[in-house]
Amino acid sequence: MKLKKQMELILEKRKSLNINDDFGIEKSWNEMTELLSQNEMETINYLEESTEKDLYYISEIFEDVSEQFQSEQFINCLRKLDKKFPELDMTQDIDIAESYIEN
């Protein structure tokens, strides 16, 4: 899976960044958003197979990807992941992502 390999590289860089490296973090967010916004089904499949640690970082861009997809299916996937990993406390991020869907 090409998406998985590309995301591994981006996430590896993101995890190594200093919390105060705003430029580096924003660059990682943009790369992840661009990659995950290309194909909804591939992204959903990838997220369903992601680890808890990876989802922690990916959750930072849920709203950006949601804005691109405009999809209830994507939000439903995120809600399932929230139930699977309640300790990540992603509910607020998902609520914001859902608000980006235009009615």
C-alpha positions as a LaTeX table, in Angstrom:
\begin{tabular}{lrrr}
\hline
Residue & $x$ (\AA) & $y$ (\AA) & $z$ (\AA) \\
\hline
Met1 & 0.00 & 0.00 & 0.00 \\
Lys2 & 1.61 & 3.18 & $-1.23$ \\
Leu3 & $-0.37$ & 5.40 & 1.17 \\
Lys4 & 0.84 & 3.47 & 4.20 \\
Lys5 & 4.52 & 3.81 & 3.23 \\
Gln6 & 4.20 & 7.53 & 2.50 \\
Met7 & 2.36 & 8.14 & 5.76 \\
Glu8 & 4.99 & 6.20 & 7.71 \\
Leu9 & 7.66 & 8.60 & 6.44 \\
Ile10 & 5.62 & 11.72 & 7.22 \\
Leu11 & 4.61 & 10.45 & 10.66 \\
Glu12 & 8.19 & 9.52 & 11.49 \\
Lys13 & 9.24 & 13.12 & 10.76 \\
Arg14 & 6.23 & 14.54 & 12.65 \\
Lys15 & 6.93 & 12.46 & 15.76 \\
Ser16 & 10.54 & 13.65 & 15.86 \\
Leu17 & 9.70 & 17.37 & 15.74 \\
Asn18 & 10.04 & 19.64 & 18.73 \\
Ile19 & 6.66 & 20.79 & 20.05 \\
Asn20 & 7.75 & 24.41 & 19.37 \\
Asp21 & 8.66 & 23.76 & 15.72 \\
Asp22 & 5.56 & 25.42 & 14.30 \\
Phe23 & 6.93 & 25.50 & 10.74 \\
Gly24 & 7.88 & 21.81 & 10.77 \\
Ile25 & 4.56 & 20.76 & 12.32 \\
Glu26 & 2.56 & 22.78 & 9.80 \\
Lys27 & 4.60 & 21.27 & 6.96 \\
Ser28 & 3.82 & 17.76 & 8.26 \\
Trp29 & 0.13 & 18.63 & 8.59 \\
Asn30 & 0.04 & 19.88 & 5.00 \\
Glu31 & 1.77 & 16.74 & 3.72 \\
Met32 & $-0.58$ & 14.45 & 5.64 \\
Thr33 & $-3.66$ & 16.41 & 4.56 \\
Glu34 & $-2.64$ & 16.33 & 0.90 \\
Leu35 & $-1.92$ & 12.62 & 1.00 \\
Leu36 & $-5.01$ & 11.58 & 2.96 \\
Ser37 & $-7.34$ & 13.77 & 0.88 \\
Gln38 & $-6.61$ & 11.98 & $-2.39$ \\
Asn39 & $-8.82$ & 8.90 & $-2.05$ \\
Glu40 & $-11.51$ & 8.57 & 0.60 \\
Met41 & $-11.82$ & 4.78 & 0.63 \\
Glu42 & $-8.07$ & 4.28 & 0.72 \\
Thr43 & $-7.84$ & 6.79 & 3.57 \\
Ile44 & $-10.62$ & 5.11 & 5.53 \\
Asn45 & $-8.96$ & 1.71 & 5.08 \\
Tyr46 & $-5.63$ & 3.17 & 6.17 \\
Leu47 & $-7.12$ & 4.81 & 9.26 \\
Glu48 & $-8.91$ & 1.60 & 10.26 \\
Glu49 & $-5.53$ & $-0.18$ & 10.25 \\
Ser50 & $-3.60$ & 2.61 & 11.98 \\
Thr51 & $-2.05$ & 2.28 & 15.40 \\
Glu52 & $-3.18$ & 4.32 & 18.36 \\
Lys53 & 0.08 & 6.31 & 18.35 \\
Asp54 & $-0.25$ & 7.17 & 14.66 \\
Leu55 & $-3.89$ & 8.19 & 15.08 \\
Tyr56 & $-2.86$ & 10.57 & 17.83 \\
Tyr57 & $-0.86$ & 12.57 & 15.29 \\
Ile58 & $-3.27$ & 12.11 & 12.39 \\
Ser59 & $-6.15$ & 13.42 & 14.51 \\
Glu60 & $-4.50$ & 16.86 & 14.30 \\
Ile61 & $-5.70$ & 17.11 & 10.70 \\
Phe62 & $-9.12$ & 15.41 & 10.84 \\
Glu63 & $-10.94$ & 18.66 & 10.10 \\
Asp64 & $-8.75$ & 19.43 & 7.08 \\
Val65 & $-9.38$ & 16.02 & 5.52 \\
Ser66 & $-13.07$ & 16.22 & 6.38 \\
Glu67 & $-13.31$ & 19.57 & 4.64 \\
Gln68 & $-11.89$ & 17.98 & 1.49 \\
Phe69 & $-14.09$ & 14.88 & 1.51 \\
Gln70 & $-17.38$ & 16.42 & 2.68 \\
Ser71 & $-18.36$ & 12.88 & 3.67 \\
Glu72 & $-20.48$ & 11.33 & 6.41 \\
Gln73 & $-18.71$ & 8.04 & 5.68 \\
Phe74 & $-15.40$ & 9.61 & 6.70 \\
Ile75 & $-16.93$ & 10.98 & 9.91 \\
Asn76 & $-18.45$ & 7.57 & 10.69 \\
Cys77 & $-14.99$ & 6.03 & 10.34 \\
Leu78 & $-13.58$ & 8.59 & 12.77 \\
Arg79 & $-16.38$ & 7.90 & 15.28 \\
Lys80 & $-15.57$ & 4.16 & 15.15 \\
Leu81 & $-11.91$ & 4.94 & 15.80 \\
Asp82 & $-12.90$ & 7.15 & 18.72 \\
Lys83 & $-14.74$ & 4.21 & 20.27 \\
Lys84 & $-11.82$ & 1.87 & 19.55 \\
Phe85 & $-9.29$ & 4.26 & 21.17 \\
Pro86 & $-11.23$ & 6.29 & 23.78 \\
Glu87 & $-8.03$ & 7.26 & 25.59 \\
Leu88 & $-7.04$ & 9.41 & 22.59 \\
Asp89 & $-9.97$ & 11.70 & 23.38 \\
Met90 & $-10.62$ & 12.51 & 19.70 \\
Thr91 & $-14.32$ & 13.35 & 20.13 \\
Gln92 & $-13.80$ & 17.12 & 20.02 \\
Asp93 & $-11.54$ & 16.83 & 16.94 \\
Ile94 & $-14.21$ & 14.70 & 15.24 \\
Asp95 & $-16.98$ & 17.13 & 16.17 \\
Ile96 & $-14.96$ & 19.95 & 14.59 \\
Ala97 & $-14.28$ & 17.80 & 11.53 \\
Glu98 & $-17.99$ & 17.10 & 11.20 \\
Ser99 & $-18.74$ & 20.82 & 11.35 \\
Tyr100 & $-16.64$ & 21.27 & 8.18 \\
Ile101 & $-19.18$ & 19.27 & 6.17 \\
Glu102 & $-21.40$ & 21.68 & 4.29 \\
Asn103 & $-25.10$ & 20.98 & 4.52 \\
\hline
\end{tabular}
